[in-house]
mmCIF file of C-alpha atoms and ligand atoms in Angstrom:
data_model
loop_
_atom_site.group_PDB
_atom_site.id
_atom_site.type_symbol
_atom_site.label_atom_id
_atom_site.label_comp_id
_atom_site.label_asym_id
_atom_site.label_seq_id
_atom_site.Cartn_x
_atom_site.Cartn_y
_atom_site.Cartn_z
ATOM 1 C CA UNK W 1 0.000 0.000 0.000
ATOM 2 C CA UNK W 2 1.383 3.560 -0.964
ATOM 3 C CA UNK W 3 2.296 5.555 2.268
ATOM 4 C CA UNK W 4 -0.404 8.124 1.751
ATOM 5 C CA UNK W 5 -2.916 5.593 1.568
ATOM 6 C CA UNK W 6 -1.886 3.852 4.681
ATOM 7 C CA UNK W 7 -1.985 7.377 6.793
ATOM 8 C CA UNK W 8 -5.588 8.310 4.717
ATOM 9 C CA UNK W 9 -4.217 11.437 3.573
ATOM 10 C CA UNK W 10 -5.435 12.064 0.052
ATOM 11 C CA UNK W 11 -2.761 13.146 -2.429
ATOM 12 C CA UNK W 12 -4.562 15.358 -4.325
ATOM 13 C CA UNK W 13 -5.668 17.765 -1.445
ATOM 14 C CA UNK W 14 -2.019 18.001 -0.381
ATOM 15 C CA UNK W 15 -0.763 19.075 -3.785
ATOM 16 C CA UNK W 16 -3.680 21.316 -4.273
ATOM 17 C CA UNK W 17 -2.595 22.983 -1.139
ATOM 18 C CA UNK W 18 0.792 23.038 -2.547
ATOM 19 C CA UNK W 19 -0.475 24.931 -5.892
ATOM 20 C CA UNK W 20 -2.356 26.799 -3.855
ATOM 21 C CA UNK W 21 1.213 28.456 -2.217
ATOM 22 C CA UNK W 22 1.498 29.715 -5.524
ATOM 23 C CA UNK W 23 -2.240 30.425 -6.724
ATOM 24 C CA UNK W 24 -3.248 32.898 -3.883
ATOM 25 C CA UNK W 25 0.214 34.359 -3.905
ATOM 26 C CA UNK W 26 -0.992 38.268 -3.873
ATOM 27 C CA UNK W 27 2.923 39.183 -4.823
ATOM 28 C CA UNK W 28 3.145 36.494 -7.532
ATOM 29 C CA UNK W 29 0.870 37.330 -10.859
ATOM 30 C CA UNK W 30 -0.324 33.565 -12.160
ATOM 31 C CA UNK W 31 1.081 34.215 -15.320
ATOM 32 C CA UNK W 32 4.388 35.277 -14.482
ATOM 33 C CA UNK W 33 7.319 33.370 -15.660
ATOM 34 C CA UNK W 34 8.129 32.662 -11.508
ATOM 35 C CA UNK W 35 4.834 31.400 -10.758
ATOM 36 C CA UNK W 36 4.815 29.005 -13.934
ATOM 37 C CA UNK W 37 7.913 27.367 -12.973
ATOM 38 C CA UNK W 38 7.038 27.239 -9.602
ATOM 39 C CA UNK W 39 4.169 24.970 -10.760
ATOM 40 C CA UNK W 40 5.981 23.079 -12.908
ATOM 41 C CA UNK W 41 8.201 21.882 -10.325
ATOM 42 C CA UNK W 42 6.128 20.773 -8.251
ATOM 43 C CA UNK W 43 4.135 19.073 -10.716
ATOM 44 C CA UNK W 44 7.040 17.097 -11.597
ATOM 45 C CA UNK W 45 6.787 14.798 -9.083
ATOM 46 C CA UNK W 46 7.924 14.153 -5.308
ATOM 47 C CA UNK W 47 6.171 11.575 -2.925
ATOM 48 C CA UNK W 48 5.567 14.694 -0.493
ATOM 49 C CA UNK W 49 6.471 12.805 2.400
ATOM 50 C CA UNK W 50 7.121 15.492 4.445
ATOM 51 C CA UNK W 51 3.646 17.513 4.202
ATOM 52 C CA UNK W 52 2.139 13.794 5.268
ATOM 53 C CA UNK W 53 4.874 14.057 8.527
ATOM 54 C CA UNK W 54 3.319 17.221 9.161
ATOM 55 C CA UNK W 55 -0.669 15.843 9.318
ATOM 56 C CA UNK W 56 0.577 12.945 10.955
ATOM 57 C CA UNK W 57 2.309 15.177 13.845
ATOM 58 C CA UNK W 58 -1.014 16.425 13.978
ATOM 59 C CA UNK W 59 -3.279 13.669 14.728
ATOM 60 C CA UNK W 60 -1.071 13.553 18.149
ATOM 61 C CA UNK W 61 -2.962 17.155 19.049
ATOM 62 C CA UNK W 62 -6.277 17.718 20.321
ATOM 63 C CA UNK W 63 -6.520 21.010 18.969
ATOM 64 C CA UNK W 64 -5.851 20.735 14.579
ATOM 65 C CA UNK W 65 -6.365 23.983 12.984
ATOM 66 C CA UNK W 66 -6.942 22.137 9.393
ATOM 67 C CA UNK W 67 -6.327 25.942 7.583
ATOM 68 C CA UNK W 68 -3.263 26.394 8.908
ATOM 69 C CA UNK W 69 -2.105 22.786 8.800
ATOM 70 C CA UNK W 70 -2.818 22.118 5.438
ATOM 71 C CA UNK W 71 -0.698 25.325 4.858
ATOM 72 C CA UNK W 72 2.279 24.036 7.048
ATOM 73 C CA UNK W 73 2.603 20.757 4.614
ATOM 74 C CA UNK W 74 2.504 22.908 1.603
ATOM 75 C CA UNK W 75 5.191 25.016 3.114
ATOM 76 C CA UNK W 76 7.376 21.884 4.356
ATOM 77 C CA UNK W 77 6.665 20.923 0.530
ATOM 78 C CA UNK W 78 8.203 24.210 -0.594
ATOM 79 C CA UNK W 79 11.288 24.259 1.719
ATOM 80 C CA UNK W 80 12.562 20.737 0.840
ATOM 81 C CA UNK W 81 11.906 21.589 -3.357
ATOM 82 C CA UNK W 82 13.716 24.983 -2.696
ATOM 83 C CA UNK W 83 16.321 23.173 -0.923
ATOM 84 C CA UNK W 84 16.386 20.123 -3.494
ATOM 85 C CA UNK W 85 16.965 23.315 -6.562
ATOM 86 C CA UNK W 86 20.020 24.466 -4.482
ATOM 87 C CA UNK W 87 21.161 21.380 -3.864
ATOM 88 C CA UNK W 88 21.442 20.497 -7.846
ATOM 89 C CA UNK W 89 23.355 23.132 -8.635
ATOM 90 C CA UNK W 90 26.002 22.772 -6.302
ATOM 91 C CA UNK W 91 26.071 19.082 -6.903
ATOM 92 C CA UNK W 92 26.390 19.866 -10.762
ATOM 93 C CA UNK W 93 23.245 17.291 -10.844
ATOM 94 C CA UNK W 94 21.476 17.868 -14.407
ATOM 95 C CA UNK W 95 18.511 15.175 -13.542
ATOM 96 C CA UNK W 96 15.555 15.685 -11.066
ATOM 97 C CA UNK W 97 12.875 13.133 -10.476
ATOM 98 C CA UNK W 98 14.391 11.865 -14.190
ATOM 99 C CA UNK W 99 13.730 15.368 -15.974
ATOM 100 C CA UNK W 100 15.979 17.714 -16.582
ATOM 101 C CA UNK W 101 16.653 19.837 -13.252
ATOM 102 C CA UNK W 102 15.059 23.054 -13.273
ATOM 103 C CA UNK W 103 18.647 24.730 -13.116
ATOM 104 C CA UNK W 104 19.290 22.574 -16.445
ATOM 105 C CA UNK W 105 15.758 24.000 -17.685
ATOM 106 C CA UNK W 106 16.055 27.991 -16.656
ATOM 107 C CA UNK W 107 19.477 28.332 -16.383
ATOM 108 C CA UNK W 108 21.195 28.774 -12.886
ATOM 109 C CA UNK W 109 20.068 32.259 -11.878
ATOM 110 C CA UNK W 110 17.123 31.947 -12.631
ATOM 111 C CA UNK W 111 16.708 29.056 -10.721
ATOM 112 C CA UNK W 112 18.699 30.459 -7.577
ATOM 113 C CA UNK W 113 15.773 33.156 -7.927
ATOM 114 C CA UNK W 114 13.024 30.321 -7.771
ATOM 115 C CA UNK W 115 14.318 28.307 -5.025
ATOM 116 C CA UNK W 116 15.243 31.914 -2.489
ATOM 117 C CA UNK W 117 11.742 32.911 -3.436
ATOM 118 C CA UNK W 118 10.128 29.564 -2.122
ATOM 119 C CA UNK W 119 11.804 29.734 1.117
ATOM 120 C CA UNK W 120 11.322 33.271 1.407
ATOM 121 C CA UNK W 121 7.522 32.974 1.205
ATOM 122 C CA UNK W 122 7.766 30.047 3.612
ATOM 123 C CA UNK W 123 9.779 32.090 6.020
ATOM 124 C CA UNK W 124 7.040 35.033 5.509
ATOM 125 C CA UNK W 125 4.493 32.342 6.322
ATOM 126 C CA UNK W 126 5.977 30.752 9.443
ATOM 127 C CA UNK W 127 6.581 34.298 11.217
ATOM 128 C CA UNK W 128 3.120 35.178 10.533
ATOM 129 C CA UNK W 129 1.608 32.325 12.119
ATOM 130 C CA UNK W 130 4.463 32.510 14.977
ATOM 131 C CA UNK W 131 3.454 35.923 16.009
ATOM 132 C CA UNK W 132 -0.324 34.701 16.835
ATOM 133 C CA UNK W 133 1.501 31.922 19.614
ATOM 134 C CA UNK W 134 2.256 32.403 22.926
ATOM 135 C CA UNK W 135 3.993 29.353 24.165
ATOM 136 C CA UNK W 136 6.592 28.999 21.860
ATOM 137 C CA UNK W 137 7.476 30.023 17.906
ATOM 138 C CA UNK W 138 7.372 27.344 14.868
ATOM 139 C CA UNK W 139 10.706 26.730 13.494
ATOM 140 C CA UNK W 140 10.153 25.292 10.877
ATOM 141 C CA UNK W 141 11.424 27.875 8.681
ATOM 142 C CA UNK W 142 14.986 29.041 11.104
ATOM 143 C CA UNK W 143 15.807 26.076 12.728
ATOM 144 C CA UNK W 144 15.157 23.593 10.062
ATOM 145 C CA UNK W 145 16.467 25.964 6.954
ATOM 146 C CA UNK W 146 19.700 26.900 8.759
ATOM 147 C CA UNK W 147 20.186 23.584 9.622
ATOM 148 C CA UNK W 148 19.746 22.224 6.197
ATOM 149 C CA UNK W 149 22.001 25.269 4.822
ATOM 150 C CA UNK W 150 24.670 24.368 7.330
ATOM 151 C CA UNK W 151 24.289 20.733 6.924
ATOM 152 C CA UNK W 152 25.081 21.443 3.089
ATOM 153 C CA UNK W 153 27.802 23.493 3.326
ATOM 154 C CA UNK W 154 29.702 20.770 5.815
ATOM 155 C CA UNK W 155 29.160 18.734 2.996
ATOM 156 C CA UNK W 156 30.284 20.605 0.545
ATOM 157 C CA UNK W 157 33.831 21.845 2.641
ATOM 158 C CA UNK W 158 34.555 17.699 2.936
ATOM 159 C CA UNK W 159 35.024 17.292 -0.657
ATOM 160 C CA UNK W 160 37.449 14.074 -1.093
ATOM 161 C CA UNK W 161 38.059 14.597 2.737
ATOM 162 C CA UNK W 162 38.895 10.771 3.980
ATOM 163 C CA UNK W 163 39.052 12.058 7.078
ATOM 164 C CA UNK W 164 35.798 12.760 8.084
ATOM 165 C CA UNK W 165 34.935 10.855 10.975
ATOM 166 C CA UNK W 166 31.695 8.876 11.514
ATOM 167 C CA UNK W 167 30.731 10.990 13.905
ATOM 168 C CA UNK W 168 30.652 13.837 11.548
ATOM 169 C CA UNK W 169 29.059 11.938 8.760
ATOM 170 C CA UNK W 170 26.342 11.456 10.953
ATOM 171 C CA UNK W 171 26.358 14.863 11.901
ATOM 172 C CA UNK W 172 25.663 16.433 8.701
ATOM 173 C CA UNK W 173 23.474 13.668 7.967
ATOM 174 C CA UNK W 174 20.896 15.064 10.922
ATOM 175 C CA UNK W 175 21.012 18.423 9.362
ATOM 176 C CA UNK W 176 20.850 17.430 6.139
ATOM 177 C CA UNK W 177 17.991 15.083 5.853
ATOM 178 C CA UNK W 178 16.867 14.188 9.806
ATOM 179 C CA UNK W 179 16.206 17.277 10.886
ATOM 180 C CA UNK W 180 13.746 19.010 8.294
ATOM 181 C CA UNK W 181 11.665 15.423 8.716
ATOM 182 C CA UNK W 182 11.508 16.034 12.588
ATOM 183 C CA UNK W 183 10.660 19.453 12.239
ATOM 184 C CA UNK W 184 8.092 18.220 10.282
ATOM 185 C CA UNK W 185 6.484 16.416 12.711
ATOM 186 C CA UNK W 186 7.193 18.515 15.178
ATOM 187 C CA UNK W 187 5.040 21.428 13.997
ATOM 188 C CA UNK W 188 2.244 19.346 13.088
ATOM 189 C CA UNK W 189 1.732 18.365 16.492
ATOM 190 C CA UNK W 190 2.622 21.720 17.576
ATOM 191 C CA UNK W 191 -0.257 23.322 15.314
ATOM 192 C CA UNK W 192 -2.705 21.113 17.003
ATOM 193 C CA UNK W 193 -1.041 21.593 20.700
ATOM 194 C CA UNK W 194 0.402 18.866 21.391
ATOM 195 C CA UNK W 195 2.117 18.240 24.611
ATOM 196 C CA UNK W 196 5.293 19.113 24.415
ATOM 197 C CA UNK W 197 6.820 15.938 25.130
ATOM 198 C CA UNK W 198 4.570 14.121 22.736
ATOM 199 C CA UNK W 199 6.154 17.119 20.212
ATOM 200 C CA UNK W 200 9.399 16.377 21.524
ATOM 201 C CA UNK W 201 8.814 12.618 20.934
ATOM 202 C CA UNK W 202 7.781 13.085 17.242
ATOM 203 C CA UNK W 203 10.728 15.193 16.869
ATOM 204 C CA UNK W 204 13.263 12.235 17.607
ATOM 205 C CA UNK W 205 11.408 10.002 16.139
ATOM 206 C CA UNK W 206 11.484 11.771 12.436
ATOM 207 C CA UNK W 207 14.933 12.289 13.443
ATOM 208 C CA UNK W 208 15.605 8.662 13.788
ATOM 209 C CA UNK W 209 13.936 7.883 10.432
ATOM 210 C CA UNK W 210 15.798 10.860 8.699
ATOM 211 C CA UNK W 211 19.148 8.793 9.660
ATOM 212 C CA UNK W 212 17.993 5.926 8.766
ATOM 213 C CA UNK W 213 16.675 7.356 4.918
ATOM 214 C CA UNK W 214 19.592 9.272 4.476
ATOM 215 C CA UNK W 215 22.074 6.301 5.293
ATOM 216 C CA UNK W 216 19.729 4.019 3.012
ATOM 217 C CA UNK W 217 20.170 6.932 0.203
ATOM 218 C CA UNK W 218 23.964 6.578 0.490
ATOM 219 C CA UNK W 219 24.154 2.560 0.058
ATOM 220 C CA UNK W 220 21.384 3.254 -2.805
ATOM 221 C CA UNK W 221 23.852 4.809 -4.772
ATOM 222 C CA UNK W 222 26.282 2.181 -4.708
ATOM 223 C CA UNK W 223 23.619 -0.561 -5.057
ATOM 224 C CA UNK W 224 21.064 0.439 -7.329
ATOM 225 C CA UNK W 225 21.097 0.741 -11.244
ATOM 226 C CA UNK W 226 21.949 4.375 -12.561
ATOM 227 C CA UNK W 227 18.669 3.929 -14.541
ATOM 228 C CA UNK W 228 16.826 3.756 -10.987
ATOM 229 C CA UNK W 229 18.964 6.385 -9.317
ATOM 230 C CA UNK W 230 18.035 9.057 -12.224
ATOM 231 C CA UNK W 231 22.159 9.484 -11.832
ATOM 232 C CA UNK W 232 25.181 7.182 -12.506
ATOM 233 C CA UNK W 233 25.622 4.437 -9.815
ATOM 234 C CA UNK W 234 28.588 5.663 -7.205
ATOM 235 C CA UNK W 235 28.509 9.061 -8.219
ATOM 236 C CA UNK W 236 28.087 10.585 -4.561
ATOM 237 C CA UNK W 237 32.113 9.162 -4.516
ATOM 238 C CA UNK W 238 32.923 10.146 -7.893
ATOM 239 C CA UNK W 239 31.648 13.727 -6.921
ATOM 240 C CA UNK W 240 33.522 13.343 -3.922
ATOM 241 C CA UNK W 241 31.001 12.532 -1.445
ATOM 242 C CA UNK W 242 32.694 10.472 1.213
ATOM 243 C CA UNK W 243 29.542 8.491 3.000
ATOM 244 C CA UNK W 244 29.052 6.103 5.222
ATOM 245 C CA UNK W 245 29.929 2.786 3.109
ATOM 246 C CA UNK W 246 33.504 4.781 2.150
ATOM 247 C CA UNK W 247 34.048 5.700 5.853
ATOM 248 C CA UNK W 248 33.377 2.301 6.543
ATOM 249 C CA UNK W 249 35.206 0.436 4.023
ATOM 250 C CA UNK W 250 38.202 3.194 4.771
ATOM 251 C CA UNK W 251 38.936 0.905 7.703
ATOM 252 C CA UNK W 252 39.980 -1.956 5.494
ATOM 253 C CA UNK W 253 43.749 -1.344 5.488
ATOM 254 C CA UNK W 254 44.058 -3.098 2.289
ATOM 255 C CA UNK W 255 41.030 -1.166 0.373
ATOM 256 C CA UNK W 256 41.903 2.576 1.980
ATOM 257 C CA UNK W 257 44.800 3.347 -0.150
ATOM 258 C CA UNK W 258 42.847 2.988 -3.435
ATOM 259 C CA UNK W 259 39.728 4.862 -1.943
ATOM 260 C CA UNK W 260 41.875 7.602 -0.915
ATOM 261 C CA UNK W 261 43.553 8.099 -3.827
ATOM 262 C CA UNK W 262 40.188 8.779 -5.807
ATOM 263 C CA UNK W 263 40.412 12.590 -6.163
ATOM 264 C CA UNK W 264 37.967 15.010 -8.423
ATOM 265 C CA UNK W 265 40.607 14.316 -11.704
ATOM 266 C CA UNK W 266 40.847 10.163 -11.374
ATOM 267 C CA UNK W 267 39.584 8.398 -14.440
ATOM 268 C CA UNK W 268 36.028 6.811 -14.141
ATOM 269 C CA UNK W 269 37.515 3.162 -14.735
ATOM 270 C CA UNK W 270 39.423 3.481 -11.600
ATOM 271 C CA UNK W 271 36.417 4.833 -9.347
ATOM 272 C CA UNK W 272 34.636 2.385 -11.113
ATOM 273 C CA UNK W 273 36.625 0.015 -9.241
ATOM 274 C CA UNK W 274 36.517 1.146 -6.496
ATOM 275 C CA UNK W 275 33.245 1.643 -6.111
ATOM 276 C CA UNK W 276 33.049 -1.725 -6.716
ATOM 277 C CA UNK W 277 35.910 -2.925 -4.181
ATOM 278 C CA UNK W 278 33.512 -0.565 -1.450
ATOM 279 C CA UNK W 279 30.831 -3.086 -2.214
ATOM 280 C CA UNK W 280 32.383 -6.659 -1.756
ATOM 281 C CA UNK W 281 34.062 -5.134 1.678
ATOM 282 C CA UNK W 282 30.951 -5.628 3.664
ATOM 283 C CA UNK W 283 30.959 -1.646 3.836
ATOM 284 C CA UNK W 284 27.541 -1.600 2.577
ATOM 285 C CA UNK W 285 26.481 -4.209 5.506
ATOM 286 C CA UNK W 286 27.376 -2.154 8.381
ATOM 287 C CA UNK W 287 25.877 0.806 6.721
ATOM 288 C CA UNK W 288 22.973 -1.050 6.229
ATOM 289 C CA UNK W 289 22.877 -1.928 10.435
ATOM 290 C CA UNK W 290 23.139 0.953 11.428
ATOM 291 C CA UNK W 291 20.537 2.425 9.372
ATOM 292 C CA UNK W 292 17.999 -0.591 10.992
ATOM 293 C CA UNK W 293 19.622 0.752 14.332
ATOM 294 C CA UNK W 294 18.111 4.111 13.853
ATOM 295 C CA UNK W 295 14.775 2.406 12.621
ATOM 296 C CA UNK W 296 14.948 0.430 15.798
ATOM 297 C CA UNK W 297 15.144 3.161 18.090
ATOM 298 C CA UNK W 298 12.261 4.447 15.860
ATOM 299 C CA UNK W 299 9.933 1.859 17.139
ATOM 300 C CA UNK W 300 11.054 2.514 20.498
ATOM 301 C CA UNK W 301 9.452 5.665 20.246
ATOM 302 C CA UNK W 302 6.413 4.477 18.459
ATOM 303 C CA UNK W 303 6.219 2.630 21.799
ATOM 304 C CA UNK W 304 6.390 5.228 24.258
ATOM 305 C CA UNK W 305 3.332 7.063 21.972
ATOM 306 C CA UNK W 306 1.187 3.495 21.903
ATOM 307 C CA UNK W 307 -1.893 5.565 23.785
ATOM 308 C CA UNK W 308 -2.347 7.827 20.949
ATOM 309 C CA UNK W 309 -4.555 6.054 17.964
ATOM 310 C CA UNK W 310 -1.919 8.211 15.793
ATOM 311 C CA UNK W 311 0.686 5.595 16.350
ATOM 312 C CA UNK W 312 -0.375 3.664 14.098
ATOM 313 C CA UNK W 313 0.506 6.070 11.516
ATOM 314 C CA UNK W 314 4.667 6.706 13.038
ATOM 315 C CA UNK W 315 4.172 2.986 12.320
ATOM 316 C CA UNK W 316 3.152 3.176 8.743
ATOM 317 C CA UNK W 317 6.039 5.499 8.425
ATOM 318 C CA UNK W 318 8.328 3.439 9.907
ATOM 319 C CA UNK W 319 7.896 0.135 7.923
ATOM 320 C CA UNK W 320 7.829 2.553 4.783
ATOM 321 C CA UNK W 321 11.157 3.950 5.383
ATOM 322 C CA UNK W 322 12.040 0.173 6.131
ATOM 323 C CA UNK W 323 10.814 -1.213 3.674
ATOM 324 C CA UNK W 324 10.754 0.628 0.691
ATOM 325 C CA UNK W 325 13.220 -0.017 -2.522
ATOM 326 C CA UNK W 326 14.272 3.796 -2.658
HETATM 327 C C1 FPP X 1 19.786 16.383 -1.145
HETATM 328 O O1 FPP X 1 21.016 15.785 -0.931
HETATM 329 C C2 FPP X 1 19.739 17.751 -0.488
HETATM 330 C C3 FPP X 1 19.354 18.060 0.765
HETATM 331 C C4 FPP X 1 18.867 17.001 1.655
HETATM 332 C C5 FPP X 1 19.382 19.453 1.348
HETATM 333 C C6 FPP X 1 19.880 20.558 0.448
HETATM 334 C C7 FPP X 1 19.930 21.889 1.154
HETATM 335 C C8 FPP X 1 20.445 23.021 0.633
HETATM 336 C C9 FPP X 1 21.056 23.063 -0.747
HETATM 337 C C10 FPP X 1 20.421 24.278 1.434
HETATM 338 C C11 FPP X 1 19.553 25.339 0.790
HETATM 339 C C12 FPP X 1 18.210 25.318 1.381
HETATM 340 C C13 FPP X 1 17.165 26.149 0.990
HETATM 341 C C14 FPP X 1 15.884 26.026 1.687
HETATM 342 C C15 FPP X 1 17.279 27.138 -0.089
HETATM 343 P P1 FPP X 1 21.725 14.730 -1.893
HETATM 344 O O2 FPP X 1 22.514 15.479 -2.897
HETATM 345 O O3 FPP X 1 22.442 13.790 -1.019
HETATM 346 O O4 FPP X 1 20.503 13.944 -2.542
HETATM 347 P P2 FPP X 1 20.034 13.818 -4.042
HETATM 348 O O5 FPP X 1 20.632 12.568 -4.520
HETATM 349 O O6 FPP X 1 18.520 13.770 -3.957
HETATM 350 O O7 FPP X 1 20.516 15.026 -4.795
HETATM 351 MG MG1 MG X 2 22.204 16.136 -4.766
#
């Protein structure tokens, strides 16, 4: 079953909501060249996982506003496409969702100009609807877009670094990935007020399941067929990426040399190899256990929230970040 079917969240009313950013933007004429490609983007595709995290965190409140909620999953919609423009232009990627990256499409300016004005009307959003609370403000907008800024720009200054530690890996991982899919929750819950430490809960628990994704996503690309990927296989490495199966398979005294002599000028037939070596060295096989780890502590948490009904949908979650092929 589809994850949006399990939670009973229909599709179409969450990208609806999501044209809607656009549609009833007073600022933003329908016609304009901004608005259209707004639209086409998110047309193109996307599973929208994280507007369902945010109506999930919600069923854990007694209080759902369904206006503003509805709103909030639109906007977590917006800040993870912004984010996912940026992130193909600094990754040089030319394929999104297997069409041509909107970069590739409007050139790079113009699509720095798309992506700063999603987040900035998500920003403008948030603030407004932080101003009207009194116990605490929403972050989705600071906390998780610095976060995923920051997390990015680790990335980007360990480059062919073999010396990142694990630690660090994981690390930027959390702001990266984990932490926008907490916040998610997070503010769902918080929309419909939520205990805090039911809030707090749902906050570790996307956490744990943004780990867990991201770590998945890094074995994916050494596993899975370019055709699936939408990129070629072991390009994170090629690109310089060093992840979890390279940090693991780094301890291999034998391999290390050969994976730290891959710089941004080595031939593809030698990464090629190497990206092969990475996955006979049972690199992939730790990743892969310590991504179930994460899910594991997941379902711990589900645990500790078995009185709400809602639980059942963390669970949903769970087995479809568990389960699912990519
Ligand atoms: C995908 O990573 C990218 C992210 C998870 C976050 C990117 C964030 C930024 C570029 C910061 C800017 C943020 C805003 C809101 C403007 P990946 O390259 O590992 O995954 P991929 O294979 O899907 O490209
Ligand atoms: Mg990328």
């Amino acid at each position: 079953m589809k994850l949006d079917e399990a939670l009973g969240i229909p599709l179409r009313s969450v990208d609806r909501e999501i044209e809607n950013m656009v549609k009833y933007d007073k600022d933003l004429p329908r016609s304009s060249a901004l608005a259209k490609s707004i639209i086409d983007l998110v047309r193109s595709g996307g599973k929208r996982v994280r507007p369902l995290m945010v109506i999930v965190g919600s069923r854990f409140g007694p209080a759902p506003d369904e206006n503003k909620l509805w709103r909030l999953a639109a906007a977590a919609e917006f800040i993870h496409a912004a984010s996912l423009i940026h992130d193909d232009i600094i990754d040089d990627s030319p394929v999104r969702r297997g069409q041509k990256a909107l970069h590739i499409k409007l050139g790079v300016s113009e699509a720095v100009h798309v992506g700063n004005y999603m987040s900035a009307r998500v920003i403008e959003l948030i603030s407004a609807y932080s101003a009207e609370r009194e116990r605490y403000a929403y972050d989705l907008s600071s906390l998780a877009t610095t976060e995923l800024c920051l997390g990015e720009y680790e990335q980007l200054s360990h480059l062919f670094d073999y010396e990142v530690s694990v630690e660090e890996y994981l690390e930027k991982s959390r702001k990266k990935t984990a932490q926008l899919m907490a916040a998610c929750l997070r503010i769902g819950a918080q929309s419909a007020g939520a205990d805090d430490e039911v809030a707090e809960l749902l906050y570790a628990f996307g956490e744990k399941l943004g780990m867990a994704f991201q770590i998945r996503d890094d074995i994916l690309d050494f596993t899975q067929s370019a055709e699936k990927l939408g990129k070629p296989a072991g390009s994170d490495l090629r690109k310089g990426q060093v992840t979890l199966p390279v940090l693991f398979a780094l301890e291999d005294e034998e391999l290390a040399p050969s994976i730290r002599a891959i710089a941004a000028e080595t031939p593809a037939e030698l990464t090629d190899a190497v990206i092969a070596a990475i996955g006979r060295s049972g690199a992939l096989e730790r990743s892969e256990s310590l991504s179930a780890r994460y899910l594991d502590e997941a379902q711990a948490i589900i645990h500790r929230l078995r009185d709400y009904p809602a639980h059942r949908d963390l669970q949903a979650l769970l087995q479809y970040f568990g389960g699912r092929e990519s």
